[in-house]
């Protein structure tokens, strides 16, 4: 079995494209929700009551929204390609790895880490993120080298 190289050019398969599309659509909407609709109905049920407004809360909301936007941009760029170097998939992988860590802290160990207990939102997030993680992991380790990119 040949060693997988991060510089290998791999196909963006139909299954990977579906996972990337769902991930992109989910993440591109979050910055708008975080910055413009923090008081939307039901948010208190999913993540808890809205904290008192402060510059710290405002700054953290902007920075978190920025991270979602940057991840969405990377996903969109991968979606525009037929093939990508295997290393291009590290950005979505890194984001999902952090997301899986959040699931542990938010829900499974929420009684220990979350000030108000487990976040119900984590369950909704898991429904999307875990299947996408499986798709990405499968593609990352099974995608074959398709040769140098043709311009």
PDB file of C-alpha atoms in Angstrom:
ATOM      1  CA  UNK A   1       0.000   0.000   0.000  1.00  0.00           C
ATOM      2  CA  UNK A   2       1.432   3.343  -1.080  1.00  0.00           C
ATOM      3  CA  UNK A   3       2.035   6.043   1.516  1.00  0.00           C
ATOM      4  CA  UNK A   4      -0.527   8.876   1.394  1.00  0.00           C
ATOM      5  CA  UNK A   5       1.069  12.256   0.837  1.00  0.00           C
ATOM      6  CA  UNK A   6      -0.555  15.539   1.834  1.00  0.00           C
ATOM      7  CA  UNK A   7       0.474  16.944  -1.552  1.00  0.00           C
ATOM      8  CA  UNK A   8      -1.469  14.241  -3.430  1.00  0.00           C
ATOM      9  CA  UNK A   9      -4.142  15.723  -5.677  1.00  0.00           C
ATOM     10  CA  UNK A  10      -7.436  13.996  -4.774  1.00  0.00           C
ATOM     11  CA  UNK A  11     -10.877  14.111  -6.347  1.00  0.00           C
ATOM     12  CA  UNK A  12     -13.714  15.974  -4.672  1.00  0.00           C
ATOM     13  CA  UNK A  13     -16.083  13.002  -4.860  1.00  0.00           C
ATOM     14  CA  UNK A  14     -19.881  13.342  -4.956  1.00  0.00           C
ATOM     15  CA  UNK A  15     -20.145  12.175  -1.316  1.00  0.00           C
ATOM     16  CA  UNK A  16     -17.444  14.615  -0.176  1.00  0.00           C
ATOM     17  CA  UNK A  17     -19.158  17.391  -2.135  1.00  0.00           C
ATOM     18  CA  UNK A  18     -22.451  16.653  -0.310  1.00  0.00           C
ATOM     19  CA  UNK A  19     -20.728  16.770   3.069  1.00  0.00           C
ATOM     20  CA  UNK A  20     -18.931  19.998   2.164  1.00  0.00           C
ATOM     21  CA  UNK A  21     -22.176  21.554   0.924  1.00  0.00           C
ATOM     22  CA  UNK A  22     -24.097  20.763   4.120  1.00  0.00           C
ATOM     23  CA  UNK A  23     -21.152  21.979   6.212  1.00  0.00           C
ATOM     24  CA  UNK A  24     -20.908  25.186   4.156  1.00  0.00           C
ATOM     25  CA  UNK A  25     -24.632  25.982   4.325  1.00  0.00           C
ATOM     26  CA  UNK A  26     -24.670  25.358   8.077  1.00  0.00           C
ATOM     27  CA  UNK A  27     -21.609  27.487   8.738  1.00  0.00           C
ATOM     28  CA  UNK A  28     -22.334  30.393   6.402  1.00  0.00           C
ATOM     29  CA  UNK A  29     -25.588  31.139   8.226  1.00  0.00           C
ATOM     30  CA  UNK A  30     -24.113  31.094  11.710  1.00  0.00           C
ATOM     31  CA  UNK A  31     -22.193  34.412  11.494  1.00  0.00           C
ATOM     32  CA  UNK A  32     -25.399  36.240  10.595  1.00  0.00           C
ATOM     33  CA  UNK A  33     -27.275  34.580  13.453  1.00  0.00           C
ATOM     34  CA  UNK A  34     -24.471  35.299  15.928  1.00  0.00           C
ATOM     35  CA  UNK A  35     -24.140  38.962  15.093  1.00  0.00           C
ATOM     36  CA  UNK A  36     -27.661  39.982  14.097  1.00  0.00           C
ATOM     37  CA  UNK A  37     -30.084  37.628  15.841  1.00  0.00           C
ATOM     38  CA  UNK A  38     -28.639  36.818  19.260  1.00  0.00           C
ATOM     39  CA  UNK A  39     -32.070  37.314  20.799  1.00  0.00           C
ATOM     40  CA  UNK A  40     -33.981  35.129  18.311  1.00  0.00           C
ATOM     41  CA  UNK A  41     -36.879  33.130  19.805  1.00  0.00           C
ATOM     42  CA  UNK A  42     -35.759  29.742  21.120  1.00  0.00           C
ATOM     43  CA  UNK A  43     -32.085  30.640  21.564  1.00  0.00           C
ATOM     44  CA  UNK A  44     -32.517  30.604  25.340  1.00  0.00           C
ATOM     45  CA  UNK A  45     -33.822  27.015  25.143  1.00  0.00           C
ATOM     46  CA  UNK A  46     -30.932  25.837  22.962  1.00  0.00           C
ATOM     47  CA  UNK A  47     -27.991  27.555  24.656  1.00  0.00           C
ATOM     48  CA  UNK A  48     -29.317  29.359  27.741  1.00  0.00           C
ATOM     49  CA  UNK A  49     -30.384  32.884  28.606  1.00  0.00           C
ATOM     50  CA  UNK A  50     -28.795  35.797  26.814  1.00  0.00           C
ATOM     51  CA  UNK A  51     -26.090  37.401  28.968  1.00  0.00           C
ATOM     52  CA  UNK A  52     -26.053  41.085  29.764  1.00  0.00           C
ATOM     53  CA  UNK A  53     -24.661  43.126  26.854  1.00  0.00           C
ATOM     54  CA  UNK A  54     -21.015  44.075  27.217  1.00  0.00           C
ATOM     55  CA  UNK A  55     -18.051  44.934  25.021  1.00  0.00           C
ATOM     56  CA  UNK A  56     -16.550  41.526  25.861  1.00  0.00           C
ATOM     57  CA  UNK A  57     -19.684  39.728  24.639  1.00  0.00           C
ATOM     58  CA  UNK A  58     -19.775  41.909  21.524  1.00  0.00           C
ATOM     59  CA  UNK A  59     -16.106  41.243  20.744  1.00  0.00           C
ATOM     60  CA  UNK A  60     -16.400  37.482  21.334  1.00  0.00           C
ATOM     61  CA  UNK A  61     -19.486  37.313  19.100  1.00  0.00           C
ATOM     62  CA  UNK A  62     -17.643  39.120  16.309  1.00  0.00           C
ATOM     63  CA  UNK A  63     -14.548  36.908  16.646  1.00  0.00           C
ATOM     64  CA  UNK A  64     -16.596  33.701  16.729  1.00  0.00           C
ATOM     65  CA  UNK A  65     -18.595  34.811  13.692  1.00  0.00           C
ATOM     66  CA  UNK A  66     -15.317  35.593  11.908  1.00  0.00           C
ATOM     67  CA  UNK A  67     -14.090  32.045  12.498  1.00  0.00           C
ATOM     68  CA  UNK A  68     -17.287  30.587  11.045  1.00  0.00           C
ATOM     69  CA  UNK A  69     -16.979  32.890   8.033  1.00  0.00           C
ATOM     70  CA  UNK A  70     -13.335  31.928   7.425  1.00  0.00           C
ATOM     71  CA  UNK A  71     -14.201  28.217   7.653  1.00  0.00           C
ATOM     72  CA  UNK A  72     -17.116  28.781   5.256  1.00  0.00           C
ATOM     73  CA  UNK A  73     -14.804  30.521   2.801  1.00  0.00           C
ATOM     74  CA  UNK A  74     -12.411  27.547   2.851  1.00  0.00           C
ATOM     75  CA  UNK A  75     -15.327  25.141   2.318  1.00  0.00           C
ATOM     76  CA  UNK A  76     -16.630  27.249  -0.583  1.00  0.00           C
ATOM     77  CA  UNK A  77     -13.212  27.277  -2.257  1.00  0.00           C
ATOM     78  CA  UNK A  78     -12.925  23.484  -2.006  1.00  0.00           C
ATOM     79  CA  UNK A  79     -16.460  23.156  -3.419  1.00  0.00           C
ATOM     80  CA  UNK A  80     -15.436  25.094  -6.549  1.00  0.00           C
ATOM     81  CA  UNK A  81     -12.753  22.526  -7.405  1.00  0.00           C
ATOM     82  CA  UNK A  82     -12.877  19.108  -9.045  1.00  0.00           C
ATOM     83  CA  UNK A  83      -9.639  18.076  -7.326  1.00  0.00           C
ATOM     84  CA  UNK A  84      -7.678  19.477  -4.374  1.00  0.00           C
ATOM     85  CA  UNK A  85      -4.403  18.667  -2.660  1.00  0.00           C
ATOM     86  CA  UNK A  86      -5.109  16.373   0.293  1.00  0.00           C
ATOM     87  CA  UNK A  87      -3.761  19.103   2.643  1.00  0.00           C
ATOM     88  CA  UNK A  88      -6.658  21.406   1.613  1.00  0.00           C
ATOM     89  CA  UNK A  89      -8.941  19.097   3.608  1.00  0.00           C
ATOM     90  CA  UNK A  90      -7.040  19.861   6.821  1.00  0.00           C
ATOM     91  CA  UNK A  91      -8.969  23.119   7.322  1.00  0.00           C
ATOM     92  CA  UNK A  92     -12.386  21.413   7.489  1.00  0.00           C
ATOM     93  CA  UNK A  93     -10.805  18.603   9.535  1.00  0.00           C
ATOM     94  CA  UNK A  94      -9.354  21.016  12.080  1.00  0.00           C
ATOM     95  CA  UNK A  95     -12.687  22.793  12.398  1.00  0.00           C
ATOM     96  CA  UNK A  96     -14.544  19.511  12.943  1.00  0.00           C
ATOM     97  CA  UNK A  97     -11.971  18.297  15.481  1.00  0.00           C
ATOM     98  CA  UNK A  98     -12.610  21.417  17.548  1.00  0.00           C
ATOM     99  CA  UNK A  99     -16.355  20.959  17.076  1.00  0.00           C
ATOM    100  CA  UNK A 100     -16.159  17.382  18.400  1.00  0.00           C
ATOM    101  CA  UNK A 101     -14.249  18.702  21.423  1.00  0.00           C
ATOM    102  CA  UNK A 102     -17.079  21.189  21.942  1.00  0.00           C
ATOM    103  CA  UNK A 103     -19.629  18.353  21.949  1.00  0.00           C
ATOM    104  CA  UNK A 104     -17.777  16.718  24.823  1.00  0.00           C
ATOM    105  CA  UNK A 105     -17.603  19.969  26.824  1.00  0.00           C
ATOM    106  CA  UNK A 106     -21.086  21.219  25.897  1.00  0.00           C
ATOM    107  CA  UNK A 107     -23.060  18.027  26.333  1.00  0.00           C
ATOM    108  CA  UNK A 108     -21.288  14.880  27.538  1.00  0.00           C
ATOM    109  CA  UNK A 109     -19.380  16.723  30.268  1.00  0.00           C
ATOM    110  CA  UNK A 110     -21.730  19.691  30.348  1.00  0.00           C
ATOM    111  CA  UNK A 111     -22.491  19.165  34.026  1.00  0.00           C
ATOM    112  CA  UNK A 112     -18.796  19.773  34.713  1.00  0.00           C
ATOM    113  CA  UNK A 113     -17.909  22.456  32.153  1.00  0.00           C
ATOM    114  CA  UNK A 114     -21.028  24.355  31.081  1.00  0.00           C
ATOM    115  CA  UNK A 115     -22.038  26.853  33.792  1.00  0.00           C
ATOM    116  CA  UNK A 116     -25.751  26.100  33.318  1.00  0.00           C
ATOM    117  CA  UNK A 117     -25.456  22.400  32.486  1.00  0.00           C
ATOM    118  CA  UNK A 118     -25.483  20.561  29.134  1.00  0.00           C
ATOM    119  CA  UNK A 119     -26.470  22.587  26.082  1.00  0.00           C
ATOM    120  CA  UNK A 120     -29.413  21.156  24.126  1.00  0.00           C
ATOM    121  CA  UNK A 121     -27.948  22.798  21.012  1.00  0.00           C
ATOM    122  CA  UNK A 122     -25.103  20.263  21.103  1.00  0.00           C
ATOM    123  CA  UNK A 123     -27.525  17.470  20.177  1.00  0.00           C
ATOM    124  CA  UNK A 124     -28.677  19.371  17.098  1.00  0.00           C
ATOM    125  CA  UNK A 125     -25.084  20.140  16.165  1.00  0.00           C
ATOM    126  CA  UNK A 126     -24.083  16.476  16.520  1.00  0.00           C
ATOM    127  CA  UNK A 127     -26.785  15.392  14.060  1.00  0.00           C
ATOM    128  CA  UNK A 128     -24.983  17.370  11.348  1.00  0.00           C
ATOM    129  CA  UNK A 129     -21.355  17.321  12.430  1.00  0.00           C
ATOM    130  CA  UNK A 130     -20.852  13.624  13.197  1.00  0.00           C
ATOM    131  CA  UNK A 131     -21.966  12.330   9.766  1.00  0.00           C
ATOM    132  CA  UNK A 132     -19.890  15.034   8.051  1.00  0.00           C
ATOM    133  CA  UNK A 133     -16.887  13.980  10.148  1.00  0.00           C
ATOM    134  CA  UNK A 134     -17.365  10.382   8.980  1.00  0.00           C
ATOM    135  CA  UNK A 135     -17.555  11.479   5.334  1.00  0.00           C
ATOM    136  CA  UNK A 136     -14.409  13.607   5.623  1.00  0.00           C
ATOM    137  CA  UNK A 137     -12.445  10.917   7.481  1.00  0.00           C
ATOM    138  CA  UNK A 138     -13.404   8.252   4.951  1.00  0.00           C
ATOM    139  CA  UNK A 139     -12.432  10.482   2.043  1.00  0.00           C
ATOM    140  CA  UNK A 140      -9.175  11.602   3.641  1.00  0.00           C
ATOM    141  CA  UNK A 141      -7.880   8.052   4.104  1.00  0.00           C
ATOM    142  CA  UNK A 142      -9.367   6.419   0.983  1.00  0.00           C
ATOM    143  CA  UNK A 143      -9.100   9.093  -1.707  1.00  0.00           C
ATOM    144  CA  UNK A 144      -6.632   8.084  -4.356  1.00  0.00           C
ATOM    145  CA  UNK A 145      -4.022  10.291  -5.912  1.00  0.00           C
ATOM    146  CA  UNK A 146      -5.398  11.535  -9.261  1.00  0.00           C
ATOM    147  CA  UNK A 147      -2.075  12.984 -10.393  1.00  0.00           C
ATOM    148  CA  UNK A 148      -0.973  16.556 -10.929  1.00  0.00           C
ATOM    149  CA  UNK A 149      -3.684  19.181 -11.307  1.00  0.00           C
ATOM    150  CA  UNK A 150      -4.450  20.056 -14.911  1.00  0.00           C
ATOM    151  CA  UNK A 151      -5.017  23.739 -15.610  1.00  0.00           C
TER     152      UNK A 151
END
